Coordinates of C-alpha atoms in Angstrom, one line a residue:
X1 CA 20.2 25.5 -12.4
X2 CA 22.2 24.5 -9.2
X3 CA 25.6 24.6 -9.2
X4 CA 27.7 20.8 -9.1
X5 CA 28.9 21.9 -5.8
X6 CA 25.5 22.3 -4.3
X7 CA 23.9 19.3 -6.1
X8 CA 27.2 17.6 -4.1
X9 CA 27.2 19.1 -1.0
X10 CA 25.0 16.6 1.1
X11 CA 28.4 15.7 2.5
X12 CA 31.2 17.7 3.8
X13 CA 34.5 15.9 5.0
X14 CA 36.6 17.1 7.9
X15 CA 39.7 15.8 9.7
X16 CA 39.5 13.6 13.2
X17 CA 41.8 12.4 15.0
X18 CA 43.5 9.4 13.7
X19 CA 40.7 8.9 10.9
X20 CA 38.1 11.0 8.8
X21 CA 34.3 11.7 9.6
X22 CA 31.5 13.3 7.5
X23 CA 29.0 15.7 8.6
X24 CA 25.9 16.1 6.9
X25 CA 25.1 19.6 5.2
X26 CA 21.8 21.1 4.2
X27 CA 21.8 21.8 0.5
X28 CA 22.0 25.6 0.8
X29 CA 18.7 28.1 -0.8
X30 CA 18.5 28.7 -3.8
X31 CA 17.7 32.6 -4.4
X32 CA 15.1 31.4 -7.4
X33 CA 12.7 29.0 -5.8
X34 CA 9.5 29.6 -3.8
X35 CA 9.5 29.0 -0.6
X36 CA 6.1 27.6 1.3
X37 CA 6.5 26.9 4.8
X38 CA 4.6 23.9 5.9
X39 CA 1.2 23.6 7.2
X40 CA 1.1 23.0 11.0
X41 CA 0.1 19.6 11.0
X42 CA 2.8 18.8 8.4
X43 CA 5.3 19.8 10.7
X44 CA 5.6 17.8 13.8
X45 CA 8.4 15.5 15.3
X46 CA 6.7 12.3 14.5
X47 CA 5.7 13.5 10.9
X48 CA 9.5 14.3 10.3
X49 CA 10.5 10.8 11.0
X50 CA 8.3 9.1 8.4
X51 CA 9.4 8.5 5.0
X52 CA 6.5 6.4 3.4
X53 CA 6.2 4.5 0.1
X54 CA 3.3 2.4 -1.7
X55 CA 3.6 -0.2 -4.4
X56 CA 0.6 -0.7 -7.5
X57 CA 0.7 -3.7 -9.5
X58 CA -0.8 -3.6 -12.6
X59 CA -1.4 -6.9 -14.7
X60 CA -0.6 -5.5 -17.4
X61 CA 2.5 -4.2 -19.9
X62 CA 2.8 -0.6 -19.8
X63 CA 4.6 2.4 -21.0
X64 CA 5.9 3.6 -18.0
X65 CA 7.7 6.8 -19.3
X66 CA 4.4 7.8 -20.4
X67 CA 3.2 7.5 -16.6
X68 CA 6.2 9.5 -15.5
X69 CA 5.2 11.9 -17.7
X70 CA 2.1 12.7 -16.9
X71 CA 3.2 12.9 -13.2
X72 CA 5.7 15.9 -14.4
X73 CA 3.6 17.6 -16.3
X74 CA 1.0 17.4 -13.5
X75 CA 3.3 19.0 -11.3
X76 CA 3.8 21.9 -13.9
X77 CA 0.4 23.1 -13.7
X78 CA -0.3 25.8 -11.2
X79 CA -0.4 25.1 -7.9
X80 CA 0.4 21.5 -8.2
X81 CA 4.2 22.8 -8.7
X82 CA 4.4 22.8 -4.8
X83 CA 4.7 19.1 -5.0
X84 CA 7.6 19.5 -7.3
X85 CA 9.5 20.7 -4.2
X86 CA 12.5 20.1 -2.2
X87 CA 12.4 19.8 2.0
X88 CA 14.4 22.6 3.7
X89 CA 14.1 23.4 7.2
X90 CA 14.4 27.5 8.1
X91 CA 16.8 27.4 11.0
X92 CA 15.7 30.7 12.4
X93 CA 12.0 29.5 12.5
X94 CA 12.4 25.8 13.0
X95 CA 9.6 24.7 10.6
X96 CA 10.0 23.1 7.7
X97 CA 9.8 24.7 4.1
X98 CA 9.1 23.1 0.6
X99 CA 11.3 25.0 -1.9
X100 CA 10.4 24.9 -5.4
X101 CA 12.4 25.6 -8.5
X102 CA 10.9 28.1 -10.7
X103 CA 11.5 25.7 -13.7
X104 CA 11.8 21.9 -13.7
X105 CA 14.8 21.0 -15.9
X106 CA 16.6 17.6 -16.2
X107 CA 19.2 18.9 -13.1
X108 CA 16.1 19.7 -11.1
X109 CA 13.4 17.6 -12.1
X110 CA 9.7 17.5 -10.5
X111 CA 9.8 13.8 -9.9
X112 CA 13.1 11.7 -9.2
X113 CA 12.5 8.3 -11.8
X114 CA 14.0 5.3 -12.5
X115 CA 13.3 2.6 -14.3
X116 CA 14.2 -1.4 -14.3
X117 CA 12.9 -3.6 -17.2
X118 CA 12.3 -7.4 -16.9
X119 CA 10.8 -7.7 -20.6
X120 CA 11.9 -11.2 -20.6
X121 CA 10.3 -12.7 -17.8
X122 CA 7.1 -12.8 -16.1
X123 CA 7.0 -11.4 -12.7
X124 CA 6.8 -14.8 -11.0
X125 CA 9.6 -16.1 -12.5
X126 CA 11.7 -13.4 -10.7
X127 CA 12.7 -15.2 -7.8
X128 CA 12.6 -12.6 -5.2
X129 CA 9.3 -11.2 -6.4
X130 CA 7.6 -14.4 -6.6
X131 CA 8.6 -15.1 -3.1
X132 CA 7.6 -12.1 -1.5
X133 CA 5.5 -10.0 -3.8
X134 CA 1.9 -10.2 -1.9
X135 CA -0.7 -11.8 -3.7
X136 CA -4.6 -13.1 -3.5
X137 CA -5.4 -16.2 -2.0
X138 CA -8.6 -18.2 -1.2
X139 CA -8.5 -17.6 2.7
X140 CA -7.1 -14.8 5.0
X141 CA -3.2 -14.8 4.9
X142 CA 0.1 -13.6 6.6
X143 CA 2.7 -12.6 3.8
X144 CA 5.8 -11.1 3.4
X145 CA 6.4 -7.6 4.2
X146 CA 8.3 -5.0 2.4
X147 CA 11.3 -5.6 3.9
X148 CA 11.8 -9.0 2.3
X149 CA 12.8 -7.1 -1.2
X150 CA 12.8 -3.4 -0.2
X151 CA 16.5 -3.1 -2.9
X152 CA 14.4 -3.7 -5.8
X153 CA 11.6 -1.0 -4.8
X154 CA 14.4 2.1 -5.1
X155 CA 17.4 2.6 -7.5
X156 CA 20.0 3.7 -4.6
X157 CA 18.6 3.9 -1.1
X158 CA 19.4 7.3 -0.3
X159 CA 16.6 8.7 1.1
X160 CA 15.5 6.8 3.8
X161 CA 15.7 9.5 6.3
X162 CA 14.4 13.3 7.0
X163 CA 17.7 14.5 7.0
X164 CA 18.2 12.5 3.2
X165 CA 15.8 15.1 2.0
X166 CA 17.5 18.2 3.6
X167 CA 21.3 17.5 2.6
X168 CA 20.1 16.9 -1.2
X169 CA 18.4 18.5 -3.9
X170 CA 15.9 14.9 -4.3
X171 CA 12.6 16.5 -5.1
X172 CA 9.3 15.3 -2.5
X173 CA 8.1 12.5 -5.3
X174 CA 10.0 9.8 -6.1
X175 CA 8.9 7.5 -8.8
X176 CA 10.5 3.9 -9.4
X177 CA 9.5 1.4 -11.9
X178 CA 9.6 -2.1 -12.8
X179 CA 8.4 -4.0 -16.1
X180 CA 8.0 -7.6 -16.4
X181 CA 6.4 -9.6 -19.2
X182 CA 3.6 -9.4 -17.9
X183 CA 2.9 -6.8 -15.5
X184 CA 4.5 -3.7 -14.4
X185 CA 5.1 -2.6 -10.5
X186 CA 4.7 1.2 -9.8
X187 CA 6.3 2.0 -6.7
X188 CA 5.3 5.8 -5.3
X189 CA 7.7 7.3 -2.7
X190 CA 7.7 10.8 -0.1
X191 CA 8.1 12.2 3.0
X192 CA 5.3 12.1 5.2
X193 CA 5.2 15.6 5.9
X194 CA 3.9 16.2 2.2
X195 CA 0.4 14.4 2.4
X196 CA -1.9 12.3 3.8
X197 CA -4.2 9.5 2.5
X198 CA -6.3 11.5 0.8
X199 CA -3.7 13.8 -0.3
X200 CA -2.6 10.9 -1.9
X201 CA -6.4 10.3 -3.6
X202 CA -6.4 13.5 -5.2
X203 CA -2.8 13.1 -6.5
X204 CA -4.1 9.4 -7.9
X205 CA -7.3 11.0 -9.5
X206 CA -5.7 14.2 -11.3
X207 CA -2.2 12.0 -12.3
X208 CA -4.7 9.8 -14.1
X209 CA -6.7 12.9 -15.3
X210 CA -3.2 14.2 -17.4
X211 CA -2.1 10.6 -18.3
X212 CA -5.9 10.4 -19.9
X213 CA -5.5 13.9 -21.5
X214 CA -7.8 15.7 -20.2
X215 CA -5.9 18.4 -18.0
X216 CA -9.4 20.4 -18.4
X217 CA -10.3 18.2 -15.5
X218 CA -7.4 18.7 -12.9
X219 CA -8.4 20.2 -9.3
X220 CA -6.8 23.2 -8.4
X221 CA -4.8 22.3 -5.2
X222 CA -5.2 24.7 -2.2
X223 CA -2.0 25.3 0.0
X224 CA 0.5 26.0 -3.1
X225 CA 2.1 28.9 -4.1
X226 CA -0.6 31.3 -4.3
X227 CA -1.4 30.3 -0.5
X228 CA 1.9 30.4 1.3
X229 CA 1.4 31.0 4.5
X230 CA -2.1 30.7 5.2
X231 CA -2.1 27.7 7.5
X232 CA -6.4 26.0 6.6
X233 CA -5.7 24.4 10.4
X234 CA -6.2 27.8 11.5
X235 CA -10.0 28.7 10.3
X236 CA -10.6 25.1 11.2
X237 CA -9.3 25.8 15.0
X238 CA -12.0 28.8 14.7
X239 CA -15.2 26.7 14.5
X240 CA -14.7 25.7 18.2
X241 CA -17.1 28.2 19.6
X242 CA -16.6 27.5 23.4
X243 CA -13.1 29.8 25.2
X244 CA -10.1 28.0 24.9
X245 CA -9.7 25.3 28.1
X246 CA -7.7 22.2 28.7
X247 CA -8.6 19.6 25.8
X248 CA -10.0 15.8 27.1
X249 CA -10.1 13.0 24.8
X250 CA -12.4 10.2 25.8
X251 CA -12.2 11.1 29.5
X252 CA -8.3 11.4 29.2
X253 CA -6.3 14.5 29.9
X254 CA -2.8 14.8 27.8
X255 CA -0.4 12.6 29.9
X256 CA 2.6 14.9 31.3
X257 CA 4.3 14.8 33.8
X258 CA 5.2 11.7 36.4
X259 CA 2.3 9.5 33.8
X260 CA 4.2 10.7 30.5
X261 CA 8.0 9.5 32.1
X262 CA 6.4 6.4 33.2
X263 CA 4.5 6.0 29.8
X264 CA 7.9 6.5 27.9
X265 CA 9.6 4.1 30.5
X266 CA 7.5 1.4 29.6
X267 CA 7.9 2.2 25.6
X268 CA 11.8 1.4 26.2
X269 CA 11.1 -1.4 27.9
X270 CA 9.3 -3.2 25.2
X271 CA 11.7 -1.6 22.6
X272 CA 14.4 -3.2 24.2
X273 CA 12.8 -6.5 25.4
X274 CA 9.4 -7.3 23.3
X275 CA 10.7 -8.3 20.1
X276 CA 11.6 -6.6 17.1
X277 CA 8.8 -5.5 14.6
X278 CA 8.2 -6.8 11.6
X279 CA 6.1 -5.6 8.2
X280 CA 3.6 -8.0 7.1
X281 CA 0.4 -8.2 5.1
X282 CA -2.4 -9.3 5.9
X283 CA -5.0 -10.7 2.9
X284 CA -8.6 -10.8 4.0
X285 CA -10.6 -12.4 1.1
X286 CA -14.3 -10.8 1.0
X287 CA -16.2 -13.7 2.1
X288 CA -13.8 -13.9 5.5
X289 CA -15.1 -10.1 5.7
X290 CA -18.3 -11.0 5.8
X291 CA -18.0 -13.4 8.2
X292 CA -16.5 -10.8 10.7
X293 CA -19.4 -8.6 9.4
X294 CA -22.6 -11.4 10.1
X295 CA -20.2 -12.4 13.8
X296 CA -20.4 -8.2 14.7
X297 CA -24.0 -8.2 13.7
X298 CA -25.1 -11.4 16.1
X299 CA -23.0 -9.9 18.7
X300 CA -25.3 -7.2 18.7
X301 CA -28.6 -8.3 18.5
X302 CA -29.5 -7.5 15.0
X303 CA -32.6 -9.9 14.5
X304 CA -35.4 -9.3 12.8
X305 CA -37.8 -8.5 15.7
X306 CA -35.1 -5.6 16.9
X307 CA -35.1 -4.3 13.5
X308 CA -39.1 -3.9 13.1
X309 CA -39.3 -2.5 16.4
X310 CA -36.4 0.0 15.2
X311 CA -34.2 -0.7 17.6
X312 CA -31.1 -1.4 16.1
X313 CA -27.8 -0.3 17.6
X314 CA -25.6 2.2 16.2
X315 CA -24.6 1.4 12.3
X316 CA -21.4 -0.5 12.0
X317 CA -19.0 0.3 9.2
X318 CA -16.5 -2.7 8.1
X319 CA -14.2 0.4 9.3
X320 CA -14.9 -0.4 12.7
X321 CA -15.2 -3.9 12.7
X322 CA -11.9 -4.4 10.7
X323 CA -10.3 -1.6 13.9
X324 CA -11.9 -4.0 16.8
X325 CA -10.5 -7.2 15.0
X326 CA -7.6 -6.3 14.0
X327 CA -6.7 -4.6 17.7
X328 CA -7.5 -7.7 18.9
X329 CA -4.7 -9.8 16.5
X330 CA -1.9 -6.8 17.4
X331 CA -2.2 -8.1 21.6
X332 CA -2.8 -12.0 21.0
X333 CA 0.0 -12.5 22.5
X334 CA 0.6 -9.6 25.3
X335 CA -0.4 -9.0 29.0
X336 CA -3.0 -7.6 30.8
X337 CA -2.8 -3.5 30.6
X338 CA -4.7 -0.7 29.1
X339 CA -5.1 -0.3 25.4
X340 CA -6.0 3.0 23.6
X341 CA -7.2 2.3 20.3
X342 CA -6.1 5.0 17.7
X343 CA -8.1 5.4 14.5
X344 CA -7.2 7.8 12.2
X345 CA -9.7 9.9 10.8
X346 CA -9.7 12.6 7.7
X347 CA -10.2 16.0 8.6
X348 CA -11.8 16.9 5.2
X349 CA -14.9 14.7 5.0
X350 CA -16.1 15.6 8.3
X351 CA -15.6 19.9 8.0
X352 CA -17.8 20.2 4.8
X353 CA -18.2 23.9 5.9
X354 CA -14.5 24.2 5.0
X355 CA -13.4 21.7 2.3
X356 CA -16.6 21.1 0.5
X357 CA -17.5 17.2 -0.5
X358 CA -14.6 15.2 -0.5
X359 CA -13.2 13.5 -1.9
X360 CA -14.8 14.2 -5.1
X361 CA -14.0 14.7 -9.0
X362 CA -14.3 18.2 -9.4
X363 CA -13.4 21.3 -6.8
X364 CA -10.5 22.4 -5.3
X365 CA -8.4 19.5 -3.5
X366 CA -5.7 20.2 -0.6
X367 CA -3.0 17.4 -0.8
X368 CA -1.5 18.0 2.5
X369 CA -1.8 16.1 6.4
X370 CA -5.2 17.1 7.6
X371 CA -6.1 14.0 9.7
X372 CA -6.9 13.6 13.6
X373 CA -7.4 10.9 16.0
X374 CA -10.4 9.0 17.5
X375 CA -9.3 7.3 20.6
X376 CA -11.3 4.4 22.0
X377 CA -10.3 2.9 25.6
X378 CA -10.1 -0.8 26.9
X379 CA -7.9 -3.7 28.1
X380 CA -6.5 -6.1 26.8
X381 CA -8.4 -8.8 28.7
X382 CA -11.8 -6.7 27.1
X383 CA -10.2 -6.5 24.0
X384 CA -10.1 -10.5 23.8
X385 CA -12.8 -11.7 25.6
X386 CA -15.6 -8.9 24.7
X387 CA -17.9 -10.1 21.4
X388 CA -16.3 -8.4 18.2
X389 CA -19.4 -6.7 17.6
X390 CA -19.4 -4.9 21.3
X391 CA -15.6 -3.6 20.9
X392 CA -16.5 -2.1 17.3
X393 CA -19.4 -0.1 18.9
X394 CA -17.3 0.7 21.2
X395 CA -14.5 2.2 18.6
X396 CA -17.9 4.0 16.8
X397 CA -18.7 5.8 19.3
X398 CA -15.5 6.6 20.1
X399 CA -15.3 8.4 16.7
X400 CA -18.6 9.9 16.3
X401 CA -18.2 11.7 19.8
X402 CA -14.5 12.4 18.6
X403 CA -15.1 13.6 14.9
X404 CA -18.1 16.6 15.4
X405 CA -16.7 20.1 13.6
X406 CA -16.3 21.6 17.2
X407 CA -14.3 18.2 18.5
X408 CA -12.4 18.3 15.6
X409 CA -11.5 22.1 15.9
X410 CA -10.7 21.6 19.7
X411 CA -8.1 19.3 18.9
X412 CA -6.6 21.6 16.3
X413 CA -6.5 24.8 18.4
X414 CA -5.3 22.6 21.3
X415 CA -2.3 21.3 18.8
X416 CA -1.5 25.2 18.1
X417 CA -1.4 26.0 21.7
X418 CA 1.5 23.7 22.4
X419 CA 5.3 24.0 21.5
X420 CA 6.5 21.4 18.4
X421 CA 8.4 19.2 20.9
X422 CA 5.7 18.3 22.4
X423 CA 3.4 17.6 19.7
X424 CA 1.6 16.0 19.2
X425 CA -0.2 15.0 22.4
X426 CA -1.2 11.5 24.0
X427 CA -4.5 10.9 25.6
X428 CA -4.5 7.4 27.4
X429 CA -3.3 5.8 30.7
X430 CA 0.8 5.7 31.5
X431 CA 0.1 1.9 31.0
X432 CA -1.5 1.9 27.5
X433 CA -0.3 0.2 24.8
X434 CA -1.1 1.9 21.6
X435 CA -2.8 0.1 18.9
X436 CA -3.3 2.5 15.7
X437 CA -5.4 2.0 12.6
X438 CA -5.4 3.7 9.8
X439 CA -8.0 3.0 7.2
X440 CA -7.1 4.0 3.3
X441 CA -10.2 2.6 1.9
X442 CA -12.1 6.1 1.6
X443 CA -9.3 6.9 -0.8
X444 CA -10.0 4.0 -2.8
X445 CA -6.4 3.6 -4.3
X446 CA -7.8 1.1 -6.2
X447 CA -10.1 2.5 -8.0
X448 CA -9.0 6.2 -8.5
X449 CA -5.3 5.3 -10.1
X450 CA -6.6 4.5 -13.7
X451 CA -3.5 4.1 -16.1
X452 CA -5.2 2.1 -19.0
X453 CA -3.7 5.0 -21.7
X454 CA -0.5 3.9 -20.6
X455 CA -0.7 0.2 -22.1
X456 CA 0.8 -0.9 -24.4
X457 CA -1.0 -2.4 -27.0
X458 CA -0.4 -6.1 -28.1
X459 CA 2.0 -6.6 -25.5
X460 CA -0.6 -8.0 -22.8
X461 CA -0.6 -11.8 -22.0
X462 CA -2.2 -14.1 -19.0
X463 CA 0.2 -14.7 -16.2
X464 CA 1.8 -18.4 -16.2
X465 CA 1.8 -18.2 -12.3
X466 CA -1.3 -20.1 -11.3
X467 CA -2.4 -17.3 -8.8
X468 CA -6.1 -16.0 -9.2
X469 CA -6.2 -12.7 -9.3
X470 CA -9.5 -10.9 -9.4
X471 CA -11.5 -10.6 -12.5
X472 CA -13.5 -7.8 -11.6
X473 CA -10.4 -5.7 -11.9
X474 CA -10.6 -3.5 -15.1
X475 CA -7.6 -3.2 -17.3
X476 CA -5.7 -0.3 -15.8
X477 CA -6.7 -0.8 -12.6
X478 CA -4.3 -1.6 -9.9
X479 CA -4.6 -5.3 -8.9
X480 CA -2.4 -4.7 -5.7
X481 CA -2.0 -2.0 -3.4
X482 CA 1.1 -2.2 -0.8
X483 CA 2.4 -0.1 1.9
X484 CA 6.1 0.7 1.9
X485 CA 8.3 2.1 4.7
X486 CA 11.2 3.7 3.7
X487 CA 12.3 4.8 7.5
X488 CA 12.5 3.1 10.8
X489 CA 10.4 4.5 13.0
X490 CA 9.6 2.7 16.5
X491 CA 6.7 4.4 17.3
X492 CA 4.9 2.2 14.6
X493 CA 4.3 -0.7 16.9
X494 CA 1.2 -2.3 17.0
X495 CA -0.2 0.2 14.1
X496 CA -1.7 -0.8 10.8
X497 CA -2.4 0.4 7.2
X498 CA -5.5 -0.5 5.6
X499 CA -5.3 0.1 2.1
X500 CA -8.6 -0.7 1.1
X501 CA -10.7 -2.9 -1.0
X502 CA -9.7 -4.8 -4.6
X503 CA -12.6 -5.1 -7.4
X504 CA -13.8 -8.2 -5.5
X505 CA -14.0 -7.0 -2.6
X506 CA -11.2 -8.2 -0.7
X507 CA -8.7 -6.0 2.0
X508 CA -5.4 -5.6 1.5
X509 CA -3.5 -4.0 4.8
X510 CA -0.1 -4.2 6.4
X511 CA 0.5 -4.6 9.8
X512 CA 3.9 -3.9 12.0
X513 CA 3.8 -6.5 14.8
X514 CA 6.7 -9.1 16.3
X515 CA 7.5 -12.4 15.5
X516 CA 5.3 -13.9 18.3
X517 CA 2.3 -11.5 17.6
X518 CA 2.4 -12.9 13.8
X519 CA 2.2 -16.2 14.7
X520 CA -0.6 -15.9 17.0
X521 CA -2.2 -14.0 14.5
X522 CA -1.2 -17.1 12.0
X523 CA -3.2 -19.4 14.3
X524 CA -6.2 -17.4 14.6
X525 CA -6.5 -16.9 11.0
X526 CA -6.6 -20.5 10.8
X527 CA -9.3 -21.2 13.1
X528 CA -11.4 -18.1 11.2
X529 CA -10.5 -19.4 8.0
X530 CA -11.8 -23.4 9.5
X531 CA -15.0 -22.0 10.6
X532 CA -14.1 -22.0 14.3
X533 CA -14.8 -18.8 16.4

């Protein structure tokens, strides 16, 4: 068990002149836990930055020690204790390390947890929830973002930052909860640098597994303890059969040089002058989605006749249709320059040869960042004047080309070839602007987080609110999946987070874009939502 002066040592005071600073310390080893270095693609400069968060609402009353609970004893069971623990960076190495304490104790727990209890209200009749909290409604819709009420999603705000995590002994998970009268908000918390999306998927599906009872069930996780060391990056980088050579991305070699400076010239520029950005979600009831599905088909021909002559163009996946429409929204309101549309694409669903089916009940499950990037390339006068239907073909077969095992493995090899600094790299013009979508719904948040053991019985009662929340949603079930940013990272401009589908069918996402790009994007959902295209 650590020491109080190393549980305290975050901060260290010395003397100035005339007044008193603090420098930060790193929370020094501890000779009893196991060390795991990270993963490559764990490890970079833009990964380190991000400190992410989600929220789950659940409609229902529920015991939420029990849920914390389960989520500790999870990360007791073999290989799941790397998620137990703490970020260290090895200064003689520069990569980062997850240290983990050979026993969880109440000092050094597996999961940090708090809980707030509102037993005596509903959760609209908390003033700053009702105002913000996102909710369904009958037509697409802007709403708050996170930042409207991030205080009541985290007990003390410490950890908002990489360096939080080194100069204290916080383990990776945080877990914060909040119990109205008639629902309960789970609000999930880490640094980037532990998992992806469908990391996060098989943490959902095994948590629920243990909370359920049936510990039989849980996936032994690859990349613990047992594996330290062995980077899975590395036999992925070997199915590239062709000699190393200088990687191209959509006709685009890795800017350096004179086109990088001016690229990062022009980043300042808007960071200083285009408008701060701003968290907001973005509701797309299901019938609005199929009216962005039916405009993509008609774009491209689908008719009848094409289809019994088998002509049909390449298969369109709401995936790309969401990525072309919602690039356009992020530049309704810019200028005329290249665009390089980033989608971000899961490494384990396309190298079967390596991970097996995924994501999948059973098998062995790798909660880590294995995902690359599909890059399509336009302007922004294409972006809004093109048919909907021709930019998502466009974005397709950006990714098919961009996704094949060899691709994929090219880009991998090509990130190990290069120093961290200058990882990872950029493929586009100097004048891009970067739109980036990432698309949660193959890790189906909402369906794979069951908690329904964790109700409590009797306690359950219809919400007073007025707000119609979907029916379809079986008790247990999350009825709202949010996005939370704990850190402030600039380079998420113009980038969004789909988190997937509800039980009815409708998307929930959050976008970061200014002021001005909201309200355009305000304007158009009100023509969509009117009929008008």
């Amino acid at each position: 068990m650590l020491s109080t002066s190393i549980l305290w040592s975050g901060l260290a005071k010395s003397s100035g002149v005339g007044r008193v600073t603090y420098k930060r310390i790193p929370i020094p080893h501890v000779a009893t836990d196991d060390v795991i270095p990270c993963d490559g693609l764990d490890d970079t400069r833009t990964v380190r930055t991000i400190i992410m968060g989600c929220e789950f609402r659940f409609n229902e009353v529920l015991d939420c020690d029990k849920i914390h609970a389960a989520l500790a004893r999870l990360l007791e069971i073999g290989e799941w204790r790397k998620l137990g623990g703490r970020l260290r960076l090895n200064k003689a190495s520069g990569r980062l390390e997850f240290h983990v304490p050979d026993q969880f104790t109440r000092g050094r727990p597996a999961v940090r947890y708090s809980h707030i209890r509102y037993h005596d209200i509903d959760m609209e009749q908390h003033p700053r929830m009702a105002a913000h909290f996102p909710h369904p409604t009958t037509t697409p819709s802007v709403q708050s973002g996170f930042d409207q009420y991030i205080d009541l999603l985290e007990p003390d705000q410490s950890l908002h930052k990489f360096e939080d995590y080194l100069c204290s002994d916080h383990p990776l998970l945080s877990l914060h909860t909040l119990s109205f009268r008639d629902a309960t908000v789970l609000v999930l918390k880490w640094p980037h640098a532990m998992t992806d999306a469908m990391g996060r998927h098989a943490l959902l599906r095994n948590w629920s597994y243990v909370l359920a009872g049936h510990i039989d069930k849980v996936q032994p996780l690859m990349g613990g303890l047992e594996h330290k060391g062995s980077d899975v990056t590395t036999e992925i980088a070997k199915l590239d059969p062709e000699p190393p050579s200088e990687l191209e991305v959509a006709g685009h070699q890795r800017l350096t040089g004179i086109g990088m400076l001016l690229f990062i010239m022009r980043f300042i520029w808007v960071l200083l002058f285009g408008g701060k950005v701003v968290p907001k979600v973005l509701f797309v009831p299901a019938a609005t989605i199929k009216v962005l599905k039916d405009e993509a088909q008609r774009d491209l021909g689908i008719s009848e006749g094409l289809a019994k002559r088998k002509e049909l163009p390449p298969r369109l996946s709401e995936g790309d249709i969401l990525t072309a429409w919602l690039a356009r929204l992020s530049l309704l309101s810019s200028s005329t320059r290249s665009v390089a549309i980033m989608t971000v694409v899961d490494m384990r669903r396309r190298l079967r040869c390596i991970f097996g089916q995924q994501p999948g009940p059973t098998g062995p499950v790798w909660v880590q960042n294995l995902t690359s990037v599909a890059m399509a390339h336009t302007t922004v006068q294409s972006l809004l004047t093109n048919p909907l239907g021709e930019t998502a073909r466009h974005i397709r077969s950006a990714v098919q080309e961009q996704t094949t095992p060899e691709f994929v493995a090219r880009c991998v090899r090509s990130f190990h070839s290069l120093p961290p600094s200058q990882r990872p790299g950029l493929y586009a013009k100097s004048d891009s602007i970067l739109v980036a979508v990432s698309n949660w719904h193959c890790a189906k948040f909402f369906d794979v987080f069951d908690v329904s053991r964790a109700i409590v019985a009797g306690d359950h009662r219809p919400s007073s609110s007025g707000i119609q929340w979907p029916t379809e949603s079986r008790p247990g079930k999350p009825v709202a999946v949010v996005p939370v940013g704990f850190s402030d990272n600039p380079e998420l401009r113009n980038s969004w987070g789909v988190m997937g589908k509800d039980a009815a069918g409708n998307y929930w996402m959050q976008g970061m874009c200014t002021e001005a790009t909201w309200k355009a994007i305000e304007k158009e959902l009100g023509r969509l939502g009117r009929g008008e295209r």
